[in-house]
Amino acid sequence: MKFGIVVNEGPYQHQSSDTAYLFCKAAIEKGHEVWRVFFYHDGVNNATRLTEPPQDDRNIVNRWSQLAEDHGVDLVVCVAAALRRGIRDENLAKGFRISGLGQLVEAGIQCDRVVTFGD
Amino acid sequence: MSEEIKKFMFVNRKAPYGTIYALESLEVVLITAAFDQDVSLAFLDDGVYQLRKGQQTKGIDTKNFSPTYRALEGYDIEKLYVEKESLEARGLTEEDLLVDVTVLSREEMGELMDEQDVVLSF
Amino acid sequence: MLHIINKSPFENSTLDSCLRVAKGGDILLIEDAIYASVSGGAFESKIREAIGKFKVYALQPDVEARGLSGRVMEGVTAVGYDVFVDLVATNENCQSWL
């Protein structure tokens, strides 16, 4: 089955991006496809490569990048939400791309299920 | 692109201004209009406050986005549903809202949610 | 339909809203919503009532993280992320009650 995922909250502040990531991992392990993860609202903060968590903490941003690299997951950051919050191509982590809200609607059309993680 | 038309529902349960969710939800709704899908908006709980008439936002230096709900018709988005109990619990009636809506009982709202292909809530 | 809830019922009315409006199906409690499933807690009777209409699940890693292993009330099924995925796949649609 083809999944679309929406992440509405920033990393570290709220559990939702951890939950979304663990859901994606589990879905892929079960043989499903995670077609796209769409980052919206403060969720766009998952995409900044300037993130530097303490050494003993998980690196949420790199974890997403790795997921994109290992499984071809399309990580899309909403442009309007990103510009509002200072996320631009210059500080975008590997595997993410900035695009329009149409990408979220497209995920709704193309995927069998869309699951939202937020506050 | 797929020719299939899906049922999209946007569930609004949060009040405007206190957080950005209502505004950014509306931005998705406007984009979805361009995809020729079957779009409904559901307002329940504090989400009904998004539709309250007479919003004046000068004093909080924030854009008043409530007129956009009236513009939705021009985008062929005409299915606006409000849950009755949420409205009543807040002392509001249809006359307090800035746009025409269909008021649904909780059972009707639950049925409608069940029929959707994609339910987005922010 | 799968209803996903992530708020503690002690500080947020999301669970109540879902139980009031949703027609039936599955409810999955994740993140802080797992507090609704604690046996002997204030929400036990509400969840018990819901069990007639819904099948209720709690995400076990969230239960464990919050020190509540073994405290999930009878009638609520503790599940892992694999079953979370199955619930999304087997239900025709899902809704996160944010």
mmCIF file of C-alpha atoms in Angstrom:
data_model
loop_
_atom_site.group_PDB
_atom_site.id
_atom_site.type_symbol
_atom_site.label_atom_id
_atom_site.label_comp_id
_atom_site.label_asym_id
_atom_site.label_seq_id
_atom_site.Cartn_x
_atom_site.Cartn_y
_atom_site.Cartn_z
ATOM 1 C CA MET A 1 0.000 0.000 0.000
ATOM 2 C CA LYS A 2 1.093 3.561 -0.718
ATOM 3 C CA PHE A 3 1.208 5.911 2.269
ATOM 4 C CA GLY A 4 1.343 9.680 2.426
ATOM 5 C CA ILE A 5 2.418 11.233 5.716
ATOM 6 C CA VAL A 6 1.827 14.774 6.983
ATOM 7 C CA VAL A 7 3.982 16.208 9.781
ATOM 8 C CA ASN A 8 2.645 19.390 11.357
ATOM 9 C CA GLU A 9 4.974 19.983 14.294
ATOM 10 C CA GLY A 10 8.626 20.800 14.697
ATOM 11 C CA PRO A 11 11.203 18.310 15.973
ATOM 12 C CA TYR A 12 12.087 18.112 19.691
ATOM 13 C CA GLN A 13 9.192 20.383 20.749
ATOM 14 C CA HIS A 14 6.481 17.803 20.106
ATOM 15 C CA GLN A 15 6.505 14.019 19.793
ATOM 16 C CA SER A 16 4.662 14.024 16.461
ATOM 17 C CA SER A 17 7.722 13.958 14.193
ATOM 18 C CA ASP A 18 9.149 11.009 16.186
ATOM 19 C CA THR A 19 5.839 9.173 15.926
ATOM 20 C CA ALA A 20 5.635 9.927 12.205
ATOM 21 C CA TYR A 21 9.173 8.667 11.653
ATOM 22 C CA LEU A 22 8.596 5.431 13.592
ATOM 23 C CA PHE A 23 5.362 4.903 11.680
ATOM 24 C CA CYS A 24 7.213 5.321 8.359
ATOM 25 C CA LYS A 25 9.892 2.826 9.448
ATOM 26 C CA ALA A 26 7.276 0.279 10.485
ATOM 27 C CA ALA A 27 5.304 0.748 7.261
ATOM 28 C CA ILE A 28 8.413 0.205 5.130
ATOM 29 C CA GLU A 29 9.386 -2.850 7.198
ATOM 30 C CA LYS A 30 5.958 -4.300 6.470
ATOM 31 C CA GLY A 31 6.533 -3.885 2.743
ATOM 32 C CA HIS A 32 4.457 -0.739 2.239
ATOM 33 C CA GLU A 33 5.663 2.283 0.345
ATOM 34 C CA VAL A 34 5.970 5.678 2.001
ATOM 35 C CA TRP A 35 5.451 7.751 -1.105
ATOM 36 C CA ARG A 36 5.817 11.193 0.395
ATOM 37 C CA VAL A 37 6.211 12.918 3.740
ATOM 38 C CA PHE A 38 4.824 16.441 3.640
ATOM 39 C CA PHE A 39 6.057 18.902 6.259
ATOM 40 C CA TYR A 40 3.649 21.682 7.104
ATOM 41 C CA HIS A 41 3.135 24.306 9.834
ATOM 42 C CA ASP A 42 6.086 24.131 12.272
ATOM 43 C CA GLY A 43 6.789 20.713 10.771
ATOM 44 C CA VAL A 44 8.979 22.528 8.244
ATOM 45 C CA ASN A 45 11.561 22.852 11.031
ATOM 46 C CA ASN A 46 12.287 19.138 10.574
ATOM 47 C CA ALA A 47 14.149 20.125 7.427
ATOM 48 C CA THR A 48 16.888 22.449 8.649
ATOM 49 C CA ARG A 49 20.423 21.142 8.409
ATOM 50 C CA LEU A 50 21.481 23.672 11.064
ATOM 51 C CA THR A 51 19.966 21.403 13.735
ATOM 52 C CA GLU A 52 22.521 20.263 16.311
ATOM 53 C CA PRO A 53 21.059 18.157 19.100
ATOM 54 C CA PRO A 54 23.218 17.057 22.050
ATOM 55 C CA GLN A 55 25.335 13.982 21.267
ATOM 56 C CA ASP A 56 23.271 11.594 23.381
ATOM 57 C CA ASP A 57 20.021 12.603 21.676
ATOM 58 C CA ARG A 58 18.531 11.347 18.407
ATOM 59 C CA ASN A 59 19.140 13.492 15.352
ATOM 60 C CA ILE A 60 15.629 13.883 14.008
ATOM 61 C CA VAL A 61 16.659 15.755 10.878
ATOM 62 C CA ASN A 62 19.361 13.258 9.854
ATOM 63 C CA ARG A 63 16.966 10.412 10.541
ATOM 64 C CA TRP A 64 14.589 11.801 7.891
ATOM 65 C CA SER A 65 17.469 12.325 5.451
ATOM 66 C CA GLN A 66 18.537 8.716 5.961
ATOM 67 C CA LEU A 67 15.002 7.482 5.342
ATOM 68 C CA ALA A 68 14.959 9.381 2.054
ATOM 69 C CA GLU A 69 18.313 7.947 1.051
ATOM 70 C CA ASP A 70 17.559 4.345 2.035
ATOM 71 C CA HIS A 71 13.996 4.098 0.792
ATOM 72 C CA GLY A 72 13.507 6.881 -1.739
ATOM 73 C CA VAL A 73 10.963 8.666 0.425
ATOM 74 C CA ASP A 74 10.059 12.051 -1.042
ATOM 75 C CA LEU A 75 10.452 14.634 1.738
ATOM 76 C CA VAL A 76 8.562 17.778 0.770
ATOM 77 C CA VAL A 77 8.578 21.008 2.757
ATOM 78 C CA CYS A 78 5.744 23.463 2.146
ATOM 79 C CA VAL A 79 7.191 26.619 0.630
ATOM 80 C CA ALA A 80 4.770 29.092 2.215
ATOM 81 C CA ALA A 81 5.150 27.591 5.689
ATOM 82 C CA ALA A 82 8.931 27.327 5.213
ATOM 83 C CA LEU A 83 9.465 30.932 4.138
ATOM 84 C CA ARG A 84 7.419 32.122 7.123
ATOM 85 C CA ARG A 85 9.802 30.256 9.403
ATOM 86 C CA GLY A 86 13.157 30.925 7.762
ATOM 87 C CA ILE A 87 13.594 27.554 6.082
ATOM 88 C CA ARG A 88 15.132 28.019 2.637
ATOM 89 C CA ASP A 89 17.161 26.023 0.124
ATOM 90 C CA GLU A 90 20.370 27.328 1.759
ATOM 91 C CA ASN A 91 19.681 25.572 5.056
ATOM 92 C CA LEU A 92 17.790 22.553 3.792
ATOM 93 C CA ALA A 93 19.042 19.141 4.962
ATOM 94 C CA LYS A 94 19.803 16.326 2.516
ATOM 95 C CA GLY A 95 16.849 14.552 0.954
ATOM 96 C CA PHE A 96 14.364 17.387 1.541
ATOM 97 C CA ARG A 97 12.944 19.630 -1.150
ATOM 98 C CA ILE A 98 10.815 22.750 -0.923
ATOM 99 C CA SER A 99 7.641 22.829 -2.969
ATOM 100 C CA GLY A 100 4.050 23.983 -2.972
ATOM 101 C CA LEU A 101 0.964 22.853 -1.089
ATOM 102 C CA GLY A 102 -0.199 21.114 -4.248
ATOM 103 C CA GLN A 103 2.245 18.351 -3.286
ATOM 104 C CA LEU A 104 0.122 17.625 -0.228
ATOM 105 C CA VAL A 105 -3.061 17.441 -2.283
ATOM 106 C CA GLU A 106 -1.282 15.253 -4.800
ATOM 107 C CA ALA A 107 -0.291 12.883 -1.981
ATOM 108 C CA GLY A 108 -3.961 12.686 -1.030
ATOM 109 C CA ILE A 109 -4.866 11.786 -4.597
ATOM 110 C CA GLN A 110 -2.025 9.349 -5.285
ATOM 111 C CA CYS A 111 -1.724 7.526 -1.959
ATOM 112 C CA ASP A 112 -4.008 4.828 -0.598
ATOM 113 C CA ARG A 113 -3.872 6.405 2.863
ATOM 114 C CA VAL A 114 -2.759 9.731 4.289
ATOM 115 C CA VAL A 115 -1.847 9.855 7.972
ATOM 116 C CA THR A 116 -1.394 13.176 9.771
ATOM 117 C CA PHE A 117 0.862 13.651 12.773
ATOM 118 C CA GLY A 118 0.584 16.904 14.677
ATOM 119 C CA ASP A 119 -0.514 18.646 17.845
ATOM 120 C CA MET B 1 -2.104 12.297 -12.869
ATOM 121 C CA SER B 2 -4.980 10.106 -11.785
ATOM 122 C CA GLU B 3 -8.427 10.902 -13.160
ATOM 123 C CA GLU B 4 -10.069 9.646 -10.004
ATOM 124 C CA ILE B 5 -11.950 12.155 -7.877
ATOM 125 C CA LYS B 6 -11.462 11.671 -4.168
ATOM 126 C CA LYS B 7 -13.435 12.980 -1.248
ATOM 127 C CA PHE B 8 -11.278 15.359 0.779
ATOM 128 C CA MET B 9 -12.480 16.630 4.124
ATOM 129 C CA PHE B 10 -10.761 19.354 6.092
ATOM 130 C CA VAL B 11 -11.614 19.059 9.751
ATOM 131 C CA ASN B 12 -11.298 22.352 11.609
ATOM 132 C CA ARG B 13 -11.364 22.030 15.382
ATOM 133 C CA LYS B 14 -9.186 24.961 16.402
ATOM 134 C CA ALA B 15 -9.969 28.629 16.932
ATOM 135 C CA PRO B 16 -8.291 31.265 14.752
ATOM 136 C CA TYR B 17 -5.417 33.580 15.816
ATOM 137 C CA GLY B 18 -4.383 31.734 19.012
ATOM 138 C CA THR B 19 -2.465 29.401 16.712
ATOM 139 C CA ILE B 20 -1.784 29.437 12.975
ATOM 140 C CA TYR B 21 -3.559 26.131 12.233
ATOM 141 C CA ALA B 22 -6.824 27.668 10.999
ATOM 142 C CA LEU B 23 -5.082 29.997 8.557
ATOM 143 C CA GLU B 24 -2.712 27.389 7.179
ATOM 144 C CA SER B 25 -5.603 24.915 6.863
ATOM 145 C CA LEU B 26 -7.482 27.446 4.759
ATOM 146 C CA GLU B 27 -4.415 27.821 2.544
ATOM 147 C CA VAL B 28 -4.523 24.076 1.781
ATOM 148 C CA VAL B 29 -8.243 24.276 1.054
ATOM 149 C CA LEU B 30 -7.666 26.993 -1.552
ATOM 150 C CA ILE B 31 -4.959 24.942 -3.268
ATOM 151 C CA THR B 32 -7.111 21.796 -3.201
ATOM 152 C CA ALA B 33 -9.784 23.687 -5.137
ATOM 153 C CA ALA B 34 -7.448 23.710 -8.152
ATOM 154 C CA PHE B 35 -7.320 19.888 -8.226
ATOM 155 C CA ASP B 36 -11.006 19.311 -9.000
ATOM 156 C CA GLN B 37 -11.583 17.022 -6.041
ATOM 157 C CA ASP B 38 -14.724 16.674 -3.924
ATOM 158 C CA VAL B 39 -13.912 19.042 -1.044
ATOM 159 C CA SER B 40 -15.795 19.475 2.234
ATOM 160 C CA LEU B 41 -14.960 21.562 5.261
ATOM 161 C CA ALA B 42 -16.088 20.449 8.696
ATOM 162 C CA PHE B 43 -16.151 22.820 11.636
ATOM 163 C CA LEU B 44 -16.478 21.442 15.121
ATOM 164 C CA ASP B 45 -15.375 22.285 18.635
ATOM 165 C CA ASP B 46 -13.449 25.603 18.674
ATOM 166 C CA GLY B 47 -13.222 25.407 14.890
ATOM 167 C CA VAL B 48 -16.677 27.009 14.703
ATOM 168 C CA TYR B 49 -15.086 30.239 15.979
ATOM 169 C CA GLN B 50 -13.254 30.496 12.657
ATOM 170 C CA LEU B 51 -16.592 31.400 11.069
ATOM 171 C CA ARG B 52 -17.677 33.996 13.630
ATOM 172 C CA LYS B 53 -18.875 37.277 12.109
ATOM 173 C CA GLY B 54 -17.222 40.566 12.962
ATOM 174 C CA GLN B 55 -13.589 39.563 13.480
ATOM 175 C CA GLN B 56 -11.469 42.702 13.973
ATOM 176 C CA THR B 57 -7.766 41.950 14.078
ATOM 177 C CA LYS B 58 -6.180 45.412 13.901
ATOM 178 C CA GLY B 59 -5.473 45.400 17.615
ATOM 179 C CA ILE B 60 -3.448 42.184 17.444
ATOM 180 C CA ASP B 61 -1.544 43.269 14.304
ATOM 181 C CA THR B 62 -2.562 40.106 12.469
ATOM 182 C CA LYS B 63 -4.256 39.657 9.110
ATOM 183 C CA ASN B 64 -8.000 39.027 9.342
ATOM 184 C CA PHE B 65 -8.405 35.998 7.109
ATOM 185 C CA SER B 66 -12.082 35.405 7.848
ATOM 186 C CA PRO B 67 -13.309 37.072 4.597
ATOM 187 C CA THR B 68 -11.620 34.202 2.741
ATOM 188 C CA TYR B 69 -14.349 31.819 3.930
ATOM 189 C CA ARG B 70 -16.841 33.935 1.991
ATOM 190 C CA ALA B 71 -14.631 33.705 -1.098
ATOM 191 C CA LEU B 72 -14.616 29.895 -1.074
ATOM 192 C CA GLU B 73 -17.787 29.791 -3.153
ATOM 193 C CA GLY B 74 -15.840 31.395 -6.001
ATOM 194 C CA TYR B 75 -13.485 28.434 -5.859
ATOM 195 C CA ASP B 76 -16.431 26.030 -6.097
ATOM 196 C CA ILE B 77 -16.010 25.015 -2.482
ATOM 197 C CA GLU B 78 -19.548 25.043 -1.209
ATOM 198 C CA LYS B 79 -19.699 22.182 1.263
ATOM 199 C CA LEU B 80 -19.249 23.799 4.647
ATOM 200 C CA TYR B 81 -20.557 21.736 7.542
ATOM 201 C CA VAL B 82 -20.888 22.838 11.142
ATOM 202 C CA GLU B 83 -21.655 20.474 13.971
ATOM 203 C CA LYS B 84 -24.730 21.560 15.880
ATOM 204 C CA GLU B 85 -23.601 20.764 19.408
ATOM 205 C CA SER B 86 -20.302 22.596 18.988
ATOM 206 C CA LEU B 87 -22.214 25.681 17.904
ATOM 207 C CA GLU B 88 -24.716 25.451 20.737
ATOM 208 C CA ALA B 89 -22.069 24.823 23.358
ATOM 209 C CA ARG B 90 -20.531 28.168 22.395
ATOM 210 C CA GLY B 91 -23.784 30.073 22.486
ATOM 211 C CA LEU B 92 -23.725 30.581 18.728
ATOM 212 C CA THR B 93 -26.335 30.147 16.035
ATOM 213 C CA GLU B 94 -26.092 30.090 12.238
ATOM 214 C CA GLU B 95 -26.848 33.839 12.264
ATOM 215 C CA ASP B 96 -23.551 34.442 14.089
ATOM 216 C CA LEU B 97 -21.568 32.961 11.218
ATOM 217 C CA LEU B 98 -20.143 34.937 8.305
ATOM 218 C CA VAL B 99 -20.985 32.400 5.628
ATOM 219 C CA ASP B 100 -23.794 29.992 4.736
ATOM 220 C CA VAL B 101 -23.235 26.574 6.228
ATOM 221 C CA THR B 102 -25.061 23.297 6.629
ATOM 222 C CA VAL B 103 -25.613 22.470 10.277
ATOM 223 C CA LEU B 104 -25.311 18.753 11.025
ATOM 224 C CA SER B 105 -26.109 16.673 14.063
ATOM 225 C CA ARG B 106 -23.167 14.791 15.534
ATOM 226 C CA GLU B 107 -24.443 11.576 13.971
ATOM 227 C CA GLU B 108 -24.655 13.176 10.537
ATOM 228 C CA MET B 109 -21.162 14.624 10.947
ATOM 229 C CA GLY B 110 -19.811 11.215 11.957
ATOM 230 C CA GLU B 111 -21.443 9.599 8.916
ATOM 231 C CA LEU B 112 -19.983 12.214 6.607
ATOM 232 C CA MET B 113 -16.486 11.696 8.032
ATOM 233 C CA ASP B 114 -16.805 7.968 7.448
ATOM 234 C CA GLU B 115 -17.517 8.526 3.746
ATOM 235 C CA GLN B 116 -14.299 10.460 3.079
ATOM 236 C CA ASP B 117 -11.193 9.220 1.293
ATOM 237 C CA VAL B 118 -8.799 11.752 2.790
ATOM 238 C CA VAL B 119 -9.390 13.524 6.096
ATOM 239 C CA LEU B 120 -6.952 16.299 6.831
ATOM 240 C CA SER B 121 -6.859 18.031 10.172
ATOM 241 C CA PHE B 122 -4.328 20.565 11.321
ATOM 242 C CA MET C 1 -12.502 4.445 10.063
ATOM 243 C CA LEU C 2 -9.429 4.618 12.261
ATOM 244 C CA HIS C 3 -9.493 7.479 14.759
ATOM 245 C CA ILE C 4 -6.077 8.483 16.061
ATOM 246 C CA ILE C 5 -5.969 10.474 19.284
ATOM 247 C CA ASN C 6 -2.820 11.968 20.781
ATOM 248 C CA LYS C 7 -3.958 14.270 23.617
ATOM 249 C CA SER C 8 -4.201 13.588 27.314
ATOM 250 C CA PRO C 9 -7.904 13.549 28.221
ATOM 251 C CA PHE C 10 -6.995 15.359 31.427
ATOM 252 C CA GLU C 11 -6.098 18.568 29.605
ATOM 253 C CA ASN C 12 -7.887 18.347 26.282
ATOM 254 C CA SER C 13 -11.395 17.461 25.113
ATOM 255 C CA THR C 14 -10.242 15.718 21.915
ATOM 256 C CA LEU C 15 -11.153 12.243 23.150
ATOM 257 C CA ASP C 16 -14.625 13.498 24.112
ATOM 258 C CA SER C 17 -15.069 15.081 20.689
ATOM 259 C CA CYS C 18 -14.118 11.890 18.935
ATOM 260 C CA LEU C 19 -16.435 9.801 21.099
ATOM 261 C CA ARG C 20 -19.252 12.301 20.586
ATOM 262 C CA VAL C 21 -19.032 12.514 16.794
ATOM 263 C CA ALA C 22 -17.352 9.402 15.421
ATOM 264 C CA LYS C 23 -19.662 6.728 14.115
ATOM 265 C CA GLY C 24 -17.585 3.773 15.199
ATOM 266 C CA GLY C 25 -14.575 1.832 14.018
ATOM 267 C CA ASP C 26 -11.169 1.731 15.646
ATOM 268 C CA ILE C 27 -9.613 4.190 18.074
ATOM 269 C CA LEU C 28 -5.856 4.258 18.539
ATOM 270 C CA LEU C 29 -4.492 6.157 21.524
ATOM 271 C CA ILE C 30 -0.955 7.444 20.936
ATOM 272 C CA GLU C 31 1.428 9.877 22.642
ATOM 273 C CA ASP C 32 -0.277 11.568 25.630
ATOM 274 C CA ALA C 33 -3.649 10.040 24.763
ATOM 275 C CA ILE C 34 -2.520 6.737 26.273
ATOM 276 C CA TYR C 35 -3.310 8.277 29.693
ATOM 277 C CA ALA C 36 -6.978 7.699 28.827
ATOM 278 C CA SER C 37 -6.400 3.946 28.924
ATOM 279 C CA VAL C 38 -4.967 3.640 32.430
ATOM 280 C CA SER C 39 -6.911 1.275 34.642
ATOM 281 C CA GLY C 40 -8.280 2.892 37.768
ATOM 282 C CA GLY C 41 -8.033 6.315 36.151
ATOM 283 C CA ALA C 42 -10.795 8.869 35.747
ATOM 284 C CA PHE C 43 -11.376 7.934 32.115
ATOM 285 C CA GLU C 44 -11.720 4.201 32.590
ATOM 286 C CA SER C 45 -15.515 4.237 32.606
ATOM 287 C CA LYS C 46 -15.646 6.475 29.531
ATOM 288 C CA ILE C 47 -13.341 4.143 27.622
ATOM 289 C CA ARG C 48 -15.295 1.128 28.851
ATOM 290 C CA GLU C 49 -18.449 2.688 27.452
ATOM 291 C CA ALA C 50 -16.668 3.397 24.159
ATOM 292 C CA ILE C 51 -15.563 -0.205 23.832
ATOM 293 C CA GLY C 52 -19.119 -1.182 22.924
ATOM 294 C CA LYS C 53 -18.980 1.045 19.877
ATOM 295 C CA PHE C 54 -15.274 1.090 19.010
ATOM 296 C CA LYS C 55 -12.342 -1.230 19.212
ATOM 297 C CA VAL C 56 -9.766 0.636 21.301
ATOM 298 C CA TYR C 57 -5.987 0.302 21.024
ATOM 299 C CA ALA C 58 -3.093 1.979 22.827
ATOM 300 C CA LEU C 59 0.376 2.343 21.324
ATOM 301 C CA GLN C 60 2.585 0.216 23.561
ATOM 302 C CA PRO C 61 5.884 2.138 23.066
ATOM 303 C CA ASP C 62 4.072 5.284 24.262
ATOM 304 C CA VAL C 63 2.631 3.359 27.210
ATOM 305 C CA GLU C 64 6.077 2.046 28.165
ATOM 306 C CA ALA C 65 7.746 5.433 27.759
ATOM 307 C CA ARG C 66 5.299 6.843 30.286
ATOM 308 C CA GLY C 67 5.891 4.095 32.838
ATOM 309 C CA LEU C 68 2.437 2.589 32.476
ATOM 310 C CA SER C 69 3.188 -0.918 31.224
ATOM 311 C CA GLY C 70 0.760 -3.320 32.802
ATOM 312 C CA ARG C 71 -1.636 -0.506 33.654
ATOM 313 C CA VAL C 72 -3.575 -0.474 30.384
ATOM 314 C CA MET C 73 -7.168 -1.329 31.233
ATOM 315 C CA GLU C 74 -8.828 -4.531 30.194
ATOM 316 C CA GLY C 75 -10.557 -4.227 26.837
ATOM 317 C CA VAL C 76 -7.907 -1.913 25.416
ATOM 318 C CA THR C 77 -5.366 -3.684 23.237
ATOM 319 C CA ALA C 78 -1.759 -2.547 23.543
ATOM 320 C CA VAL C 79 -0.098 -2.677 20.120
ATOM 321 C CA GLY C 80 3.219 -1.865 18.477
ATOM 322 C CA TYR C 81 3.951 0.293 15.461
ATOM 323 C CA ASP C 82 3.479 -2.732 13.197
ATOM 324 C CA VAL C 83 -0.171 -2.987 14.230
ATOM 325 C CA PHE C 84 -0.514 0.807 13.954
ATOM 326 C CA VAL C 85 0.437 0.350 10.286
ATOM 327 C CA ASP C 86 -2.024 -2.550 9.931
ATOM 328 C CA LEU C 87 -4.824 -0.464 11.434
ATOM 329 C CA VAL C 88 -4.217 2.309 8.911
ATOM 330 C CA ALA C 89 -4.090 -0.219 6.075
ATOM 331 C CA THR C 90 -7.139 -2.272 7.038
ATOM 332 C CA ASN C 91 -9.438 0.663 7.792
ATOM 333 C CA GLU C 92 -10.729 2.373 4.668
ATOM 334 C CA ASN C 93 -9.766 5.777 5.976
ATOM 335 C CA CYS C 94 -8.270 7.428 9.022
ATOM 336 C CA GLN C 95 -8.480 10.645 10.903
ATOM 337 C CA SER C 96 -6.086 12.236 13.360
ATOM 338 C CA TRP C 97 -8.087 14.176 15.936
ATOM 339 C CA LEU C 98 -5.527 16.947 16.408
#
